[in-house]
CSV table of C-alpha atoms in Angstrom, one decimal:
chain,number,residue,atom,x,y,z
A,1,MET,CA,4.1,-36.2,-16.0
A,2,PRO,CA,3.6,-33.7,-18.9
A,3,SER,CA,2.4,-30.2,-18.3
A,4,PRO,CA,-0.8,-28.8,-19.8
A,5,ASN,CA,-0.3,-26.6,-22.8
A,6,LEU,CA,-2.1,-23.3,-23.5
A,7,GLN,CA,-4.7,-24.8,-25.8
A,8,ARG,CA,-5.7,-27.3,-23.2
A,9,LEU,CA,-6.0,-24.6,-20.5
A,10,SER,CA,-7.9,-22.2,-22.7
A,11,THR,CA,-10.4,-24.7,-23.9
A,12,ARG,CA,-11.1,-26.5,-20.6
A,13,LEU,CA,-10.3,-24.1,-17.7
A,14,LYS,CA,-13.2,-22.0,-16.4
A,15,LEU,CA,-13.2,-19.1,-13.9
A,16,ARG,CA,-15.5,-21.2,-11.6
A,17,HIS,CA,-12.6,-23.7,-11.3
A,18,PHE,CA,-10.5,-21.0,-9.8
A,19,ALA,CA,-13.3,-20.0,-7.5
A,20,LEU,CA,-13.6,-23.6,-6.2
A,21,LEU,CA,-9.8,-23.9,-5.7
A,22,THR,CA,-9.6,-20.7,-3.6
A,23,GLU,CA,-12.5,-21.9,-1.5
A,24,LEU,CA,-10.8,-25.2,-0.9
A,25,GLU,CA,-7.7,-23.3,0.1
A,26,ARG,CA,-9.7,-21.1,2.4
A,27,GLN,CA,-11.6,-23.9,4.1
A,28,GLY,CA,-8.9,-26.6,4.1
A,29,SER,CA,-11.6,-29.2,3.7
A,30,VAL,CA,-13.8,-30.6,0.9
A,31,SER,CA,-16.7,-30.9,3.2
A,32,ARG,CA,-16.5,-27.4,4.6
A,33,ALA,CA,-16.0,-26.0,1.1
A,34,ALA,CA,-19.0,-27.9,-0.1
A,35,GLN,CA,-21.1,-26.6,2.8
A,36,HIS,CA,-20.0,-23.0,2.2
A,37,LEU,CA,-20.8,-23.2,-1.5
A,38,GLY,CA,-24.1,-25.0,-0.9
A,39,LEU,CA,-23.0,-28.1,-2.9
A,40,ALA,CA,-22.9,-31.8,-2.1
A,41,GLN,CA,-19.5,-33.1,-1.0
A,42,PRO,CA,-19.3,-35.6,-3.9
A,43,THR,CA,-19.9,-32.8,-6.4
A,44,VAL,CA,-16.9,-30.8,-5.0
A,45,THR,CA,-14.8,-34.0,-5.0
A,46,ARG,CA,-15.6,-34.6,-8.7
A,47,ALA,CA,-15.0,-31.0,-9.5
A,48,LEU,CA,-11.6,-31.1,-7.9
A,49,ALA,CA,-10.7,-34.3,-9.8
A,50,GLU,CA,-11.8,-32.5,-13.0
A,51,ILE,CA,-9.6,-29.5,-12.3
A,52,GLU,CA,-6.6,-31.7,-11.4
A,53,GLY,CA,-7.2,-33.5,-14.7
A,54,ILE,CA,-7.0,-30.2,-16.6
A,55,PHE,CA,-3.7,-29.4,-14.9
A,56,MET,CA,-2.5,-33.0,-15.2
A,57,THR,CA,-1.2,-33.0,-11.6
A,58,PRO,CA,-2.5,-33.1,-8.0
A,59,LEU,CA,-3.1,-29.6,-6.6
A,60,PHE,CA,-3.9,-30.6,-3.0
A,61,VAL,CA,-2.8,-33.3,-0.6
A,62,ARG,CA,-4.6,-34.4,2.5
A,63,SER,CA,-2.8,-34.1,5.8
A,64,ARG,CA,-3.8,-34.1,9.5
A,65,ARG,CA,-4.3,-30.4,9.2
A,66,GLY,CA,-6.6,-30.8,6.2
A,67,LEU,CA,-6.1,-30.0,2.5
A,68,GLU,CA,-2.8,-28.5,1.7
A,69,PRO,CA,-1.6,-27.2,-1.7
A,70,THR,CA,1.1,-29.1,-3.5
A,71,PRO,CA,3.9,-27.0,-5.1
A,72,ALA,CA,1.9,-27.1,-8.4
A,73,GLY,CA,-1.2,-26.1,-6.4
A,74,GLU,CA,0.5,-23.1,-4.9
A,75,VAL,CA,1.4,-21.9,-8.4
A,76,VAL,CA,-2.1,-22.4,-9.6
A,77,LEU,CA,-3.7,-20.8,-6.6
A,78,ALA,CA,-1.5,-17.6,-7.0
A,79,ARG,CA,-2.9,-17.3,-10.6
A,80,ALA,CA,-6.4,-18.1,-9.4
A,81,HIS,CA,-6.3,-15.2,-6.9
A,82,HIS,CA,-5.1,-12.9,-9.6
A,83,SER,CA,-7.7,-14.0,-12.1
A,84,LEU,CA,-10.5,-13.7,-9.6
A,85,ALA,CA,-9.3,-10.2,-8.6
A,86,ASP,CA,-9.1,-9.2,-12.3
A,87,ALA,CA,-12.6,-10.5,-12.8
A,88,ALA,CA,-13.9,-8.5,-9.9
A,89,ALA,CA,-12.1,-5.4,-11.3
A,90,LEU,CA,-13.8,-6.1,-14.7
A,91,GLU,CA,-17.2,-6.3,-13.0
A,92,ARG,CA,-16.6,-2.8,-11.4
A,93,ASP,CA,-15.3,-1.4,-14.7
A,94,LEU,CA,-18.4,-2.6,-16.5
A,95,ALA,CA,-20.7,-1.1,-13.8
A,96,ALA,CA,-18.8,2.2,-14.2
A,97,VAL,CA,-19.3,2.1,-18.0
A,98,GLU,CA,-23.0,1.4,-17.4
A,99,ALA,CA,-23.1,4.5,-15.2
A,100,GLY,CA,-21.6,6.7,-17.9
A,101,PHE,CA,-17.8,6.5,-16.9
A,102,ARG,CA,-15.1,5.0,-19.0
A,103,GLY,CA,-14.1,2.7,-16.2
A,104,THR,CA,-12.7,2.6,-12.7
A,105,LEU,CA,-9.2,3.5,-11.5
A,106,ARG,CA,-8.1,2.0,-8.2
A,107,ILE,CA,-5.5,4.2,-6.5
A,108,GLY,CA,-3.5,3.7,-3.3
A,109,VAL,CA,-1.9,6.6,-1.4
A,110,ILE,CA,0.2,6.8,1.8
A,111,PRO,CA,-1.0,9.1,4.5
A,112,PHE,CA,2.0,11.5,4.3
A,113,LEU,CA,1.3,13.1,1.0
A,114,SER,CA,1.1,16.9,0.9
A,115,THR,CA,-1.9,19.0,-0.2
A,116,THR,CA,0.2,20.1,-3.2
A,117,THR,CA,0.5,16.4,-4.3
A,118,HIS,CA,-3.1,15.6,-3.7
A,119,ASP,CA,-4.3,18.6,-5.6
A,120,ALA,CA,-2.1,17.8,-8.5
A,121,ILE,CA,-3.4,14.2,-8.7
A,122,TRP,CA,-7.0,15.2,-8.5
A,123,ARG,CA,-6.8,18.3,-10.7
A,124,HIS,CA,-5.4,16.0,-13.4
A,125,LEU,CA,-7.7,13.1,-12.9
A,126,LEU,CA,-10.9,15.1,-12.6
A,127,ASP,CA,-10.2,16.9,-15.9
A,128,LEU,CA,-10.1,13.6,-17.9
A,129,ARG,CA,-12.8,13.1,-20.5
A,130,PRO,CA,-14.6,10.8,-20.7
A,131,ALA,CA,-14.6,10.8,-16.9
A,132,LEU,CA,-13.3,7.9,-14.8
A,133,ARG,CA,-14.8,6.5,-11.6
A,134,PHE,CA,-12.2,6.2,-8.7
A,135,GLU,CA,-11.6,4.0,-5.7
A,136,VAL,CA,-9.0,5.2,-3.2
A,137,GLN,CA,-7.3,3.2,-0.5
A,138,GLU,CA,-5.0,4.9,2.1
A,139,SER,CA,-2.4,2.7,3.9
A,140,THR,CA,1.3,2.2,4.4
A,141,SER,CA,3.6,1.6,1.5
A,142,ASP,CA,4.1,-2.1,2.3
A,143,ARG,CA,0.4,-2.8,2.3
A,144,LEU,CA,-0.2,-0.8,-0.8
A,145,LEU,CA,2.5,-2.7,-2.7
A,146,GLN,CA,1.0,-6.0,-1.6
A,147,ALA,CA,-2.4,-4.8,-2.7
A,148,LEU,CA,-0.9,-4.0,-6.1
A,149,ARG,CA,0.6,-7.5,-6.4
A,150,ASP,CA,-2.7,-9.0,-5.4
A,151,ARG,CA,-4.4,-7.0,-8.1
A,152,GLN,CA,-6.5,-5.1,-5.6
A,153,LEU,CA,-5.1,-1.8,-6.9
A,154,ASP,CA,-4.1,-0.4,-10.3
A,155,CYS,CA,-1.5,2.0,-9.0
A,156,ALA,CA,-0.2,3.5,-5.8
A,157,ILE,CA,1.7,6.6,-4.7
A,158,CYS,CA,4.0,5.4,-2.0
A,159,ARG,CA,7.6,5.0,-0.9
A,160,PHE,CA,10.1,3.0,-2.9
A,161,THR,CA,11.1,0.6,-0.3
A,162,ALA,CA,11.3,-3.1,-1.1
A,163,VAL,CA,10.0,-2.6,-4.7
A,164,LYS,CA,11.9,-2.8,-7.9
A,165,SER,CA,11.1,-2.8,-11.6
A,166,GLY,CA,10.8,-6.2,-13.2
A,167,ASP,CA,8.6,-7.9,-10.6
A,168,GLY,CA,5.4,-7.1,-12.5
A,169,LEU,CA,5.4,-3.4,-11.4
A,170,VAL,CA,6.4,-0.2,-13.2
A,171,LEU,CA,8.0,2.6,-11.2
A,172,ARG,CA,7.9,6.3,-11.7
A,173,HIS,CA,10.0,8.5,-9.4
A,174,LEU,CA,8.2,11.6,-8.1
A,175,TYR,CA,10.1,13.4,-5.4
A,176,GLN,CA,12.2,13.2,-2.3
A,177,GLN,CA,11.1,14.2,1.2
A,178,GLU,CA,13.5,15.4,4.0
A,179,PRO,CA,12.7,14.3,7.6
A,180,ARG,CA,12.2,17.2,10.0
A,181,ILE,CA,11.6,17.5,13.8
A,182,VAL,CA,8.3,19.0,14.7
A,183,MET,CA,7.6,20.2,18.3
A,184,SER,CA,4.7,21.8,20.0
A,185,GLY,CA,5.1,25.6,20.5
A,186,PRO,CA,6.1,25.7,24.1
A,187,ALA,CA,8.8,23.0,23.7
A,188,ALA,CA,10.2,24.6,20.6
A,189,LYS,CA,10.7,27.9,22.5
A,190,ARG,CA,12.9,26.1,24.9
A,191,LEU,CA,14.8,23.8,22.5
A,192,ALA,CA,14.8,25.3,19.0
A,193,ARG,CA,18.1,27.2,19.4
A,194,ARG,CA,20.0,24.2,20.7
A,195,GLY,CA,21.8,21.7,18.6
A,196,LEU,CA,20.3,18.3,18.1
A,197,ASP,CA,19.9,17.1,21.7
A,198,TRP,CA,18.6,13.5,21.5
A,199,GLU,CA,19.0,13.0,25.3
A,200,ALA,CA,16.6,15.9,25.9
A,201,TYR,CA,14.3,14.8,23.1
A,202,ALA,CA,14.0,11.3,24.6
A,203,SER,CA,12.2,12.7,27.7
A,204,MET,CA,9.5,14.4,25.6
A,205,ARG,CA,6.1,13.1,24.6
A,206,TRP,CA,6.7,11.3,21.3
A,207,ILE,CA,4.2,10.8,18.6
A,208,LEU,CA,5.5,7.9,16.5
A,209,PRO,CA,4.4,6.5,13.1
A,210,PRO,CA,3.4,2.9,13.2
A,211,LEU,CA,5.9,0.0,13.4
A,212,GLU,CA,7.5,-1.2,10.2
A,213,THR,CA,7.2,2.1,8.4
A,214,PRO,CA,10.3,3.9,6.9
A,215,ILE,CA,10.1,6.9,9.3
A,216,ARG,CA,9.7,4.7,12.3
A,217,ASP,CA,12.7,2.7,11.3
A,218,MET,CA,14.7,5.9,10.7
A,219,ILE,CA,13.8,7.2,14.2
A,220,ARG,CA,14.9,4.0,15.8
A,221,THR,CA,18.2,4.2,13.9
A,222,ILE,CA,18.7,7.9,14.9
A,223,PHE,CA,18.3,7.1,18.6
A,224,ALA,CA,20.5,4.0,18.4
A,225,SER,CA,23.3,6.1,16.7
A,226,ALA,CA,23.0,8.6,19.5
A,227,GLY,CA,23.3,5.9,22.1
A,228,GLN,CA,19.7,6.2,23.2
A,229,PRO,CA,16.9,3.6,23.2
A,230,GLU,CA,13.8,4.4,21.1
A,231,PRO,CA,11.6,6.7,23.2
A,232,PRO,CA,8.3,5.4,24.5
A,233,SER,CA,5.4,6.9,22.6
A,234,VAL,CA,2.3,8.6,23.9
A,235,LEU,CA,0.6,7.7,20.5
A,236,GLU,CA,1.4,5.7,17.4
A,237,SER,CA,-0.5,7.1,14.4
A,238,PHE,CA,-0.1,8.7,11.0
A,239,ALA,CA,-3.6,10.3,11.1
A,240,GLU,CA,-3.0,14.0,10.4
A,241,LYS,CA,-6.0,15.3,12.4
A,242,THR,CA,-4.9,13.3,15.4
A,243,LEU,CA,-1.3,14.6,15.1
A,244,LYS,CA,-2.5,18.2,14.8
A,245,SER,CA,-4.6,17.8,18.0
A,246,LEU,CA,-1.8,16.4,20.1
A,247,LEU,CA,0.8,18.9,18.9
A,248,ARG,CA,-1.7,21.6,19.8
A,249,GLN,CA,-2.6,20.2,23.2
A,250,LEU,CA,0.6,18.6,24.6
A,251,PRO,CA,3.2,21.3,25.6
A,252,ASP,CA,6.1,18.8,25.1
A,253,ALA,CA,4.9,16.9,22.1
A,254,ILE,CA,7.5,15.9,19.5
A,255,THR,CA,7.5,13.9,16.2
A,256,ILE,CA,9.5,13.5,13.0
A,257,LEU,CA,7.7,14.0,9.7
A,258,PRO,CA,8.5,14.6,6.0
A,259,ASP,CA,9.3,18.2,5.4
A,260,ASP,CA,6.2,19.2,3.4
A,261,ILE,CA,3.9,17.4,5.8
A,262,ALA,CA,5.8,18.9,8.8
A,263,ALA,CA,5.2,22.4,7.4
A,264,GLU,CA,1.5,21.8,6.9
A,265,LEU,CA,0.9,20.3,10.3
A,266,ALA,CA,3.0,22.9,12.2
A,267,ASP,CA,1.0,25.7,10.6
A,268,ALA,CA,-2.3,24.1,11.5
A,269,ALA,CA,-1.3,23.1,15.1
A,270,GLY,CA,0.7,26.2,16.2
A,271,ALA,CA,3.7,23.9,16.4
A,272,ARG,CA,7.2,24.6,15.0
A,273,VAL,CA,9.5,22.8,12.6
A,274,LEU,CA,13.0,22.9,14.1
A,275,PRO,CA,15.7,24.5,11.8
A,276,GLN,CA,18.2,21.7,12.5
A,277,ARG,CA,18.6,19.2,9.6
A,278,LEU,CA,18.7,15.5,10.1
A,279,GLN,CA,21.5,13.6,8.3
A,280,TRP,CA,19.1,10.9,7.2
A,281,ASN,CA,17.2,10.1,4.1
A,282,LEU,CA,13.7,8.8,3.5
A,283,PRO,CA,13.0,6.4,0.6
A,284,PRO,CA,11.7,8.5,-2.3
A,285,ILE,CA,8.0,9.0,-3.1
A,286,GLY,CA,7.0,7.4,-6.4
A,287,LEU,CA,4.1,6.1,-8.5
A,288,VAL,CA,4.0,2.3,-8.9
A,289,ARG,CA,1.6,0.5,-11.2
A,290,LEU,CA,0.9,-2.9,-12.6
A,291,GLU,CA,2.5,-3.9,-15.9
A,292,GLY,CA,0.3,-4.4,-18.9
A,293,LEU,CA,-2.6,-2.2,-17.8
A,294,SER,CA,-4.8,-0.9,-20.7
A,295,ASN,CA,-4.7,2.6,-19.0
A,296,GLY,CA,-1.0,2.4,-18.1
A,297,ALA,CA,-0.2,5.6,-20.1
A,298,LEU,CA,-3.0,7.4,-18.3
A,299,ILE,CA,-1.6,6.4,-15.0
A,300,ASP,CA,1.9,7.5,-16.0
A,301,GLN,CA,0.4,11.0,-16.7
A,302,ILE,CA,-0.3,11.3,-13.0
A,303,ALA,CA,3.4,11.2,-12.3
A,304,GLU,CA,4.0,14.0,-14.8
A,305,ALA,CA,1.2,16.1,-13.2
A,306,VAL,CA,2.7,15.7,-9.7
A,307,ARG,CA,6.2,16.6,-10.9
A,308,ARG,CA,5.0,19.7,-12.7
A,309,ALA,CA,3.0,20.9,-9.6
A,310,ARG,CA,6.0,20.4,-7.3
A,311,ALA,CA,8.3,22.2,-9.7
A,312,ALA,CA,6.1,25.2,-10.0
A,313,PRO,CA,7.0,28.3,-8.1
A,314,ARG,CA,5.0,28.8,-4.9
């Protein structure tokens, strides 16, 4: 069966077709999709036939589980999600222009970014003229990267983990962080002068980052290398205020944090960063953005602003 060419798609395909396809995927049923959209079932059936006629191939098959995408349907649905996300972003951009801004910039950040980094980002962005409107999402690197691929973000400052140039993303390296042990004050008085004693550390009250994060993976590997199981945690969190409170209130609290975050939290919580260095590396921090953005150069300037701020004497 021949494939549709660009002229056929550009003259016949509509955004509402993509909206219908994603609803059919979500509901798994023509009748449920029709009910959710407030349409008659025959109307949805005819619309699906029209769309499949445009693409010149079936996009769904019926199974005992309901409607399931064909291989061609999976390709079309991926593009449909991107197109609808881009349309939603366009709607927000136009609303921002109507309010006097030049548009909206959607930024993702990981929790473990220092005050120096945040200040550099916002000092640069807030000085831009005409001004932009901003939306900020804070999450783990893997979730931010997925949000980028799903067109829910324009850029993210996160760890370079399973991301590489060439998959629709542009990477800008920012800086490296070194992992450091942070202990509550009383525990540090007892243990700070020792060498790295993982057996003693295993019996302390651990504050761990969430599962499937680079630091958590590193902690698990460190203990395994020392012949110890990963310690049980009193708390799993990357919320800085929560970490400060526990380091302040638990006399035997311990965690591992990036060096710049460790220094900030220790100062605020009356805790200490141990002088011993860990022979482990964290994935670097970088800026990742979508390819082909009209404001791509503006986003790349954020990386330069962060680099300058971190290179400046303190």
